[in-house]
Amino acid sequence: MVVIGIAMLQGARHAHMAAIQRAAAELSMDIEIIELRTMEDLETHPIDALMLPGGESTVMRLRGNDAASQLLPSLYEWMRENESRPVLATCAGAILLADPQDGGEPLVDAEIDRNAFGSQADSFESSLDCGFPGVFIRAPRFGEVRDMVECTLSGEVVGVRRGNRIALTFHPELSDDSRYHRMLLEACV
Ligand code: GLN
């Protein structure tokens, strides 16, 4: 049984849960999804992998650093303990990995610029160079990338990887291709 923790700070959490369930069915894998809201949730439920959804990074920082939650510092600590721990971070989640703003080292080594694809009205769907259907919503943009390139859109990096950590600027949970959620599960075995 593989245990996947999902940060319930904000964003399309239920779409991610559905995508993880679909990926597990495709891989015939036995999984359990743990909803993480506070540091205690992580302490009491050892997880094998972490799903960090998008949303609004400012709101996620506020909620995750709130004294009652402290989820964000505990997730950073969990990730930093070992870079082979599987993590899938999307959109605002990718911003948190590239720019944790906690005084510690970034979780992926890449510059990231919030909202650099434009406002909500500039949100778009476009096929990535690998054929994946990319849904971009008030998406950030990577600048200089010093980690591995995971995927590109017309040659521009839209996904970065360090070990089993993947940071994507788009929303794979809003397409019906479960490739990235499968990668998260496959990295657990
Ligand atoms: N614009 C958001 C931010 O800066 C990210 C958007 C998203 O996650 N869809 O945090």
Coordinates of N, CA and C and ligand atoms in Angstrom, one line a residue:
M1 N 0.8 -1.2 0.0 CA 0.0 0.0 0.0 C 0.9 1.2 0.0
V2 N 0.6 2.1 -1.0 CA 1.4 3.4 -1.1 C 0.5 4.5 -0.5
V3 N 1.1 5.3 0.3 CA 0.4 6.4 0.9 C 0.8 7.8 0.3
I4 N -0.2 8.5 -0.3 CA 0.0 9.7 -0.9 C -0.6 10.8 0.0
G5 N 0.2 11.8 0.3 CA -0.3 12.9 1.1 C -0.6 14.1 0.1
I6 N -1.7 14.7 0.4 CA -2.1 15.9 -0.5 C -2.2 17.1 0.4
A7 N -1.6 18.2 0.1 CA -1.6 19.4 0.9 C -3.0 20.1 0.6
M8 N -3.8 20.2 1.6 CA -5.2 20.7 1.5 C -5.2 22.2 1.8
L9 N -4.2 23.0 1.3 CA -4.1 24.4 1.5 C -5.1 25.2 0.7
Q10 N -5.2 24.8 -0.6 CA -6.0 25.6 -1.6 C -5.9 24.8 -2.9
G11 N -6.7 25.3 -3.9 CA -6.5 24.8 -5.3 C -7.4 23.6 -5.5
A12 N -7.2 23.0 -6.7 CA -8.0 21.9 -7.2 C -7.7 20.6 -6.5
R13 N -7.9 20.6 -5.2 CA -7.4 19.4 -4.5 C -8.2 18.2 -4.9
H14 N -9.5 18.3 -5.1 CA -10.4 17.2 -5.4 C -10.1 16.6 -6.8
A15 N -9.8 17.5 -7.7 CA -9.4 17.1 -9.1 C -8.1 16.3 -9.0
H16 N -7.2 16.7 -8.1 CA -5.9 16.0 -8.0 C -6.2 14.6 -7.4
M17 N -7.1 14.6 -6.4 CA -7.4 13.3 -5.8 C -8.0 12.3 -6.8
A18 N -8.9 12.8 -7.6 CA -9.5 12.0 -8.7 C -8.4 11.5 -9.6
A19 N -7.5 12.4 -10.0 CA -6.4 12.1 -10.9 C -5.5 11.0 -10.3
I20 N -5.2 11.1 -9.0 CA -4.4 10.1 -8.4 C -5.1 8.8 -8.3
Q21 N -6.4 8.8 -8.0 CA -7.2 7.5 -8.0 C -7.2 6.9 -9.4
R22 N -7.3 7.7 -10.5 CA -7.3 7.2 -11.8 C -6.0 6.6 -12.2
A23 N -4.9 7.3 -11.8 CA -3.6 6.8 -12.1 C -3.3 5.5 -11.4
A24 N -3.8 5.4 -10.1 CA -3.6 4.1 -9.4 C -4.4 3.0 -10.0
A25 N -5.6 3.3 -10.5 CA -6.3 2.2 -11.2 C -5.6 1.8 -12.5
E26 N -5.1 2.8 -13.2 CA -4.3 2.4 -14.5 C -3.1 1.6 -14.2
L27 N -2.5 1.8 -13.0 CA -1.3 1.0 -12.6 C -1.6 -0.2 -11.8
S28 N -2.9 -0.4 -11.5 CA -3.3 -1.5 -10.6 C -2.6 -1.4 -9.3
M29 N -2.5 -0.2 -8.7 CA -1.8 0.0 -7.5 C -2.7 0.3 -6.4
D30 N -2.4 -0.2 -5.2 CA -3.2 0.0 -4.0 C -2.7 1.2 -3.3
I31 N -3.5 2.2 -3.2 CA -3.0 3.5 -2.6 C -4.0 4.0 -1.5
E32 N -3.5 4.8 -0.7 CA -4.4 5.6 0.3 C -4.0 7.0 0.1
I33 N -5.0 7.9 0.1 CA -4.7 9.3 0.1 C -5.0 10.0 1.4
I34 N -4.0 10.7 1.9 CA -4.1 11.3 3.2 C -4.2 12.8 3.0
E35 N -5.3 13.5 3.6 CA -5.5 14.9 3.4 C -4.7 15.6 4.5
L36 N -3.7 16.4 4.1 CA -2.8 17.1 5.1 C -3.3 18.6 5.2
R37 N -3.6 18.9 6.5 CA -4.0 20.3 6.8 C -3.1 20.9 7.8
T38 N -2.5 20.1 8.7 CA -1.6 20.6 9.8 C -0.4 19.7 9.9
M39 N 0.6 20.3 10.6 CA 1.8 19.5 10.8 C 1.5 18.2 11.5
E40 N 0.5 18.2 12.4 CA 0.2 16.9 13.1 C -0.3 15.9 12.1
D41 N -1.0 16.3 11.0 CA -1.5 15.3 10.0 C -0.3 14.6 9.4
L42 N 0.8 15.3 9.2 CA 2.0 14.7 8.6 C 2.7 13.8 9.6
E43 N 2.7 14.3 10.9 CA 3.4 13.5 11.9 C 2.7 12.2 12.2
T44 N 1.4 12.2 12.1 CA 0.7 11.0 12.5 C 0.4 10.1 11.3
H45 N 0.7 10.6 10.1 CA 0.5 9.7 8.9 C 1.7 9.7 8.0
P46 N 2.6 8.8 8.2 CA 3.8 8.7 7.3 C 3.4 8.6 5.9
I47 N 3.9 9.4 5.0 CA 3.5 9.4 3.6 C 4.7 8.9 2.7
D48 N 4.4 8.4 1.6 CA 5.4 7.9 0.6 C 5.6 9.0 -0.4
A49 N 4.6 9.8 -0.7 CA 4.7 10.8 -1.7 C 3.8 12.0 -1.4
L50 N 4.2 13.1 -2.0 CA 3.4 14.4 -1.7 C 2.9 15.0 -3.0
M51 N 1.6 15.4 -2.9 CA 1.0 16.1 -4.0 C 0.7 17.6 -3.5
L52 N 1.3 18.5 -4.2 CA 1.2 19.9 -3.8 C 0.4 20.7 -4.9
P53 N -0.9 20.9 -4.7 CA -1.7 21.5 -5.7 C -1.4 23.0 -5.9
G54 N -2.0 23.6 -7.0 CA -1.8 25.0 -7.2 C -2.9 25.8 -6.4
G55 N -3.0 27.0 -6.7 CA -3.9 27.9 -6.0 C -3.4 29.3 -6.1
E56 N -3.3 30.0 -5.0 CA -2.6 31.3 -5.0 C -1.5 31.2 -4.0
S57 N -0.3 31.3 -4.5 CA 0.9 31.0 -3.6 C 0.9 31.9 -2.3
T58 N 0.4 33.2 -2.5 CA 0.3 34.1 -1.3 C -0.6 33.5 -0.2
V59 N -1.7 33.0 -0.7 CA -2.7 32.4 0.2 C -2.2 31.1 0.8
M60 N -1.5 30.3 0.0 CA -1.0 29.0 0.5 C 0.1 29.3 1.5
R61 N 0.9 30.3 1.3 CA 2.0 30.6 2.3 C 1.3 31.0 3.6
L62 N 0.3 31.9 3.5 CA -0.4 32.3 4.8 C -1.0 31.2 5.5
R63 N -1.8 30.4 4.8 CA -2.5 29.2 5.4 C -1.5 28.2 6.0
G64 N -0.5 27.9 5.2 CA 0.5 26.9 5.5 C 1.5 27.2 6.6
N65 N 1.7 28.6 6.8 CA 2.6 29.0 7.9 C 1.8 29.4 9.1
D66 N 0.5 29.4 9.0 CA -0.4 29.8 10.2 C 0.0 29.0 11.4
A67 N 0.0 29.6 12.6 CA 0.4 28.9 13.8 C -0.4 27.6 14.0
A68 N -1.7 27.7 13.6 CA -2.6 26.5 13.8 C -2.3 25.4 12.8
S69 N -1.6 25.7 11.7 CA -1.4 24.7 10.7 C 0.1 24.2 10.7
Q70 N 1.0 25.1 10.4 CA 2.4 24.8 10.3 C 2.7 23.7 9.3
L71 N 1.7 23.5 8.4 CA 1.9 22.4 7.4 C 3.1 22.7 6.5
L72 N 3.2 24.0 6.0 CA 4.2 24.3 5.0 C 5.7 24.0 5.5
P73 N 6.0 24.5 6.7 CA 7.4 24.2 7.2 C 7.6 22.7 7.4
S74 N 6.6 22.0 7.8 CA 6.8 20.5 8.0 C 6.9 19.8 6.6
L75 N 6.2 20.3 5.6 CA 6.4 19.7 4.2 C 7.8 20.0 3.7
Y76 N 8.3 21.3 3.9 CA 9.6 21.6 3.4 C 10.6 20.7 4.1
E77 N 10.4 20.5 5.4 CA 11.4 19.6 6.1 C 11.3 18.2 5.6
W78 N 10.1 17.7 5.3 CA 10.0 16.3 4.8 C 10.7 16.2 3.5
M79 N 10.5 17.2 2.6 CA 11.2 17.2 1.3 C 12.7 17.3 1.4
R80 N 13.1 18.2 2.2 CA 14.6 18.4 2.3 C 15.3 17.2 2.9
E81 N 14.6 16.4 3.7 CA 15.3 15.2 4.3 C 15.8 14.3 3.2
N82 N 15.2 14.3 2.1 CA 15.6 13.3 1.0 C 15.1 13.7 -0.3
E83 N 15.9 14.0 -1.3 CA 15.4 14.5 -2.6 C 14.8 13.4 -3.4
S84 N 14.9 12.1 -3.0 CA 14.3 11.1 -3.7 C 12.9 10.9 -3.3
R85 N 12.4 11.6 -2.3 CA 11.0 11.5 -1.9 C 10.1 12.1 -3.1
P86 N 9.1 11.3 -3.5 CA 8.4 11.8 -4.7 C 7.4 12.9 -4.4
V87 N 7.5 14.0 -5.2 CA 6.7 15.2 -5.0 C 6.2 15.6 -6.4
L88 N 4.9 15.9 -6.5 CA 4.4 16.5 -7.7 C 3.8 17.9 -7.3
A89 N 4.3 19.0 -7.8 CA 3.9 20.3 -7.4 C 3.4 21.0 -8.7
T90 N 2.2 21.6 -8.6 CA 1.7 22.2 -9.8 C 1.4 23.7 -9.6
C91 N 1.8 24.5 -10.6 CA 1.5 25.9 -10.6 C 1.9 26.6 -9.3
A92 N 1.0 27.1 -8.5 CA 1.4 27.8 -7.2 C 2.3 26.9 -6.4
G93 N 2.0 25.6 -6.5 CA 2.9 24.6 -5.8 C 4.3 24.6 -6.3
A94 N 4.5 24.8 -7.6 CA 5.8 24.9 -8.2 C 6.5 26.2 -7.7
I95 N 5.7 27.3 -7.5 CA 6.3 28.5 -7.0 C 6.8 28.3 -5.6
L96 N 6.1 27.5 -4.8 CA 6.6 27.3 -3.4 C 7.8 26.5 -3.4
L97 N 8.0 25.6 -4.4 CA 9.2 24.8 -4.4 C 10.4 25.6 -4.9
A98 N 10.2 26.4 -5.9 CA 11.3 27.2 -6.4 C 11.7 28.4 -5.5
D99 N 10.7 28.9 -4.8 CA 10.9 30.1 -4.0 C 10.2 29.9 -2.6
P100 N 10.8 29.0 -1.7 CA 10.1 28.7 -0.5 C 10.0 29.8 0.5
Q101 N 10.9 30.8 0.4 CA 10.8 32.0 1.3 C 10.8 31.6 2.7
D102 N 11.6 30.6 3.1 CA 11.7 30.2 4.5 C 13.1 30.3 5.0
G103 N 13.9 30.9 4.1 CA 15.3 31.0 4.6 C 16.2 29.8 4.2
G104 N 15.5 28.7 3.8 CA 16.2 27.5 3.4 C 16.4 27.4 1.9
E105 N 17.1 26.4 1.5 CA 17.4 26.3 0.1 C 16.2 25.9 -0.7
P106 N 16.1 26.4 -2.0 CA 14.9 26.0 -2.8 C 14.8 24.5 -3.1
L107 N 13.6 24.0 -3.3 CA 13.4 22.6 -3.5 C 13.7 22.2 -4.9
V108 N 13.5 23.2 -5.9 CA 14.0 23.0 -7.2 C 14.8 24.2 -7.6
D109 N 15.9 24.0 -8.3 CA 16.8 25.1 -8.6 C 16.4 25.8 -9.9
A110 N 15.5 26.8 -9.8 CA 15.0 27.5 -11.0 C 14.4 28.8 -10.6
E111 N 14.6 29.8 -11.4 CA 14.0 31.1 -11.2 C 12.5 30.9 -11.6
I112 N 11.6 31.6 -10.8 CA 10.2 31.5 -11.2 C 9.6 32.9 -11.1
D113 N 8.7 33.2 -12.0 CA 8.1 34.6 -12.0 C 6.6 34.4 -12.0
R114 N 6.0 34.8 -10.9 CA 4.5 34.6 -10.7 C 3.7 35.3 -11.8
N115 N 2.6 34.7 -12.3 CA 1.6 35.3 -13.2 C 2.3 35.8 -14.5
A116 N 3.4 35.3 -14.8 CA 4.2 35.9 -16.0 C 3.5 35.5 -17.3
F117 N 2.6 34.5 -17.3 CA 1.9 34.2 -18.6 C 0.7 35.2 -18.7
G118 N 0.5 36.1 -17.7 CA -0.6 37.0 -17.8 C -1.7 36.7 -16.8
S119 N -2.8 37.5 -16.9 CA -3.9 37.4 -15.9 C -4.8 36.2 -16.2
Q120 N -5.8 36.1 -15.4 CA -6.8 35.0 -15.6 C -7.3 35.0 -17.0
A121 N -7.5 36.2 -17.6 CA -8.1 36.2 -19.0 C -7.1 35.7 -20.0
D122 N -5.8 35.6 -19.6 CA -4.8 35.0 -20.5 C -4.6 33.6 -20.3
S123 N -5.4 32.9 -19.4 CA -5.2 31.5 -19.2 C -5.5 30.8 -20.5
F124 N -4.8 29.7 -20.8 CA -4.9 29.0 -22.0 C -4.6 27.5 -21.9
E125 N -5.0 26.8 -23.0 CA -4.7 25.4 -23.0 C -3.9 25.1 -24.3
S126 N -2.8 24.4 -24.2 CA -1.9 24.2 -25.3 C -1.2 22.9 -25.2
S127 N -0.9 22.2 -26.3 CA -0.3 21.0 -26.2 C 1.2 21.2 -26.0
L128 N 1.8 20.5 -24.9 CA 3.2 20.6 -24.7 C 4.0 19.9 -25.8
D129 N 5.3 20.1 -25.8 CA 6.1 19.5 -26.9 C 6.1 17.9 -26.8
C130 N 5.8 17.4 -25.6 CA 5.7 16.0 -25.4 C 4.3 15.5 -25.7
G131 N 3.4 16.4 -26.1 CA 2.0 16.0 -26.5 C 1.1 16.1 -25.3
F132 N 1.6 16.4 -24.1 CA 0.7 16.5 -23.0 C -0.2 17.7 -23.1
P133 N -1.5 17.6 -22.8 CA -2.4 18.7 -22.8 C -2.2 19.7 -21.6
G134 N -1.5 20.8 -21.9 CA -1.2 21.7 -20.8 C -2.3 22.8 -20.6
V135 N -2.8 22.8 -19.3 CA -3.8 23.8 -19.0 C -3.0 24.9 -18.1
F136 N -3.0 26.1 -18.6 CA -2.2 27.1 -17.9 C -3.2 28.2 -17.3
I137 N -3.2 28.4 -16.0 CA -4.1 29.3 -15.4 C -3.4 30.3 -14.5
R138 N -3.3 31.5 -14.9 CA -2.5 32.6 -14.2 C -1.2 32.0 -13.9
A139 N -0.6 31.4 -14.9 CA 0.6 30.5 -14.7 C 1.8 31.3 -14.4
P140 N 2.7 30.8 -13.6 CA 4.0 31.3 -13.5 C 4.9 30.9 -14.6
R141 N 6.1 31.5 -14.8 CA 7.0 31.2 -15.8 C 8.4 31.0 -15.2
F142 N 9.0 29.9 -15.7 CA 10.4 29.7 -15.2 C 11.3 30.6 -15.9
G143 N 12.3 31.1 -15.2 CA 13.4 31.9 -15.8 C 14.6 30.9 -16.0
E144 N 15.7 31.2 -15.4 CA 16.9 30.3 -15.6 C 16.6 29.0 -14.8
V145 N 16.8 27.9 -15.4 CA 16.6 26.6 -14.8 C 17.9 25.9 -14.7
R146 N 18.3 25.5 -13.4 CA 19.5 24.8 -13.2 C 19.3 23.3 -12.9
D147 N 18.1 22.9 -12.7 CA 17.8 21.5 -12.6 C 17.4 20.9 -13.9
M148 N 17.0 19.6 -13.9 CA 16.6 18.9 -15.1 C 15.3 19.5 -15.7
V149 N 15.3 19.6 -17.0 CA 14.0 20.0 -17.7 C 13.1 18.8 -17.8
E150 N 11.9 18.9 -17.3 CA 10.9 17.8 -17.3 C 10.1 17.9 -18.6
C151 N 9.6 19.2 -18.9 CA 8.8 19.3 -20.1 C 8.9 20.8 -20.6
T152 N 8.5 20.9 -21.9 CA 8.6 22.3 -22.5 C 7.3 22.5 -23.3
L153 N 7.1 23.8 -23.5 CA 6.0 24.3 -24.4 C 6.6 25.2 -25.5
S154 N 6.6 24.8 -26.7 CA 7.3 25.5 -27.8 C 8.7 25.9 -27.4
G155 N 9.4 24.9 -26.7 CA 10.8 25.1 -26.4 C 11.0 25.7 -25.0
E156 N 10.0 26.4 -24.5 CA 10.1 27.0 -23.2 C 9.9 26.0 -22.0
V157 N 10.7 26.1 -21.0 CA 10.6 25.1 -19.9 C 9.3 25.4 -19.1
V158 N 8.5 24.4 -19.0 CA 7.3 24.5 -18.1 C 7.2 23.4 -17.0
G159 N 8.3 22.6 -17.0 CA 8.3 21.6 -15.9 C 9.8 21.3 -15.6
V160 N 10.1 21.2 -14.3 CA 11.5 21.1 -13.8 C 11.5 19.9 -12.9
R161 N 12.6 19.1 -12.9 CA 12.7 18.0 -12.0 C 14.0 18.0 -11.3
R162 N 14.0 17.6 -10.0 CA 15.2 17.4 -9.2 C 14.9 16.0 -8.5
G163 N 15.6 15.0 -8.8 CA 15.4 13.7 -8.2 C 13.9 13.3 -8.6
N164 N 13.2 12.9 -7.5 CA 11.8 12.6 -7.8 C 10.8 13.7 -7.5
R165 N 11.4 14.9 -7.4 CA 10.5 16.1 -7.3 C 10.2 16.7 -8.6
I166 N 9.0 16.9 -8.9 CA 8.6 17.5 -10.2 C 7.8 18.8 -9.9
A167 N 8.2 19.9 -10.6 CA 7.4 21.2 -10.4 C 6.9 21.6 -11.8
L168 N 5.6 21.7 -12.0 CA 5.0 22.0 -13.3 C 4.3 23.4 -13.2
T169 N 4.3 24.2 -14.2 CA 3.6 25.5 -14.1 C 2.2 25.4 -14.6
F170 N 1.8 24.2 -15.1 CA 0.4 24.0 -15.6 C -0.3 23.0 -14.6
H171 N -1.6 22.7 -15.1 CA -2.5 21.9 -14.2 C -2.8 20.5 -14.8
P172 N -2.0 19.5 -14.6 CA -2.2 18.2 -15.1 C -3.5 17.6 -14.6
E173 N -4.0 18.0 -13.4 CA -5.2 17.5 -12.9 C -6.5 17.9 -13.6
L174 N -6.3 18.9 -14.5 CA -7.5 19.4 -15.3 C -7.5 18.8 -16.7
S175 N -6.6 17.9 -17.0 CA -6.7 17.2 -18.2 C -7.1 15.7 -17.9
D176 N -7.4 14.9 -19.0 CA -7.7 13.5 -18.6 C -6.5 12.6 -18.8
D177 N -5.3 13.2 -19.0 CA -4.1 12.4 -19.1 C -3.5 12.3 -17.7
S178 N -3.4 11.1 -17.2 CA -2.8 11.0 -15.8 C -1.3 10.7 -15.8
R179 N -0.6 11.0 -16.8 CA 0.8 10.7 -16.9 C 1.6 11.2 -15.7
Y180 N 1.4 12.4 -15.3 CA 2.2 13.0 -14.2 C 1.8 12.4 -12.9
H181 N 0.5 12.1 -12.7 CA 0.1 11.5 -11.5 C 0.6 10.0 -11.4
R182 N 0.7 9.4 -12.6 CA 1.2 8.0 -12.6 C 2.7 8.1 -12.2
M183 N 3.4 9.1 -12.7 CA 4.9 9.3 -12.4 C 5.1 9.4 -10.9
L184 N 4.2 10.1 -10.2 CA 4.2 10.3 -8.8 C 4.1 8.9 -8.1
L185 N 3.2 8.1 -8.5 CA 2.9 6.8 -7.9 C 4.1 5.9 -8.2
E186 N 4.5 5.9 -9.5 CA 5.6 5.0 -9.9 C 6.9 5.3 -9.2
A187 N 7.1 6.5 -8.8 CA 8.3 6.9 -8.1 C 8.3 6.3 -6.7
C188 N 7.2 5.8 -6.2 CA 7.1 5.3 -4.8 C 7.5 3.8 -4.8
V189 N 7.6 3.2 -5.9 CA 7.9 1.7 -5.8 C 9.3 1.4 -6.4
Ligands
GLN1 N1 -1.0 32.9 -10.0 C1 -0.9 32.0 -8.9 C2 0.2 32.4 -8.0 O1 0.9 33.3 -8.2 C3 -0.7 30.6 -9.4 C4 -1.9 30.2 -10.3 C5 -2.3 28.8 -10.1 O2 -1.8 28.0 -9.2 N2 -3.2 28.4 -10.9 O3 0.4 31.8 -6.9

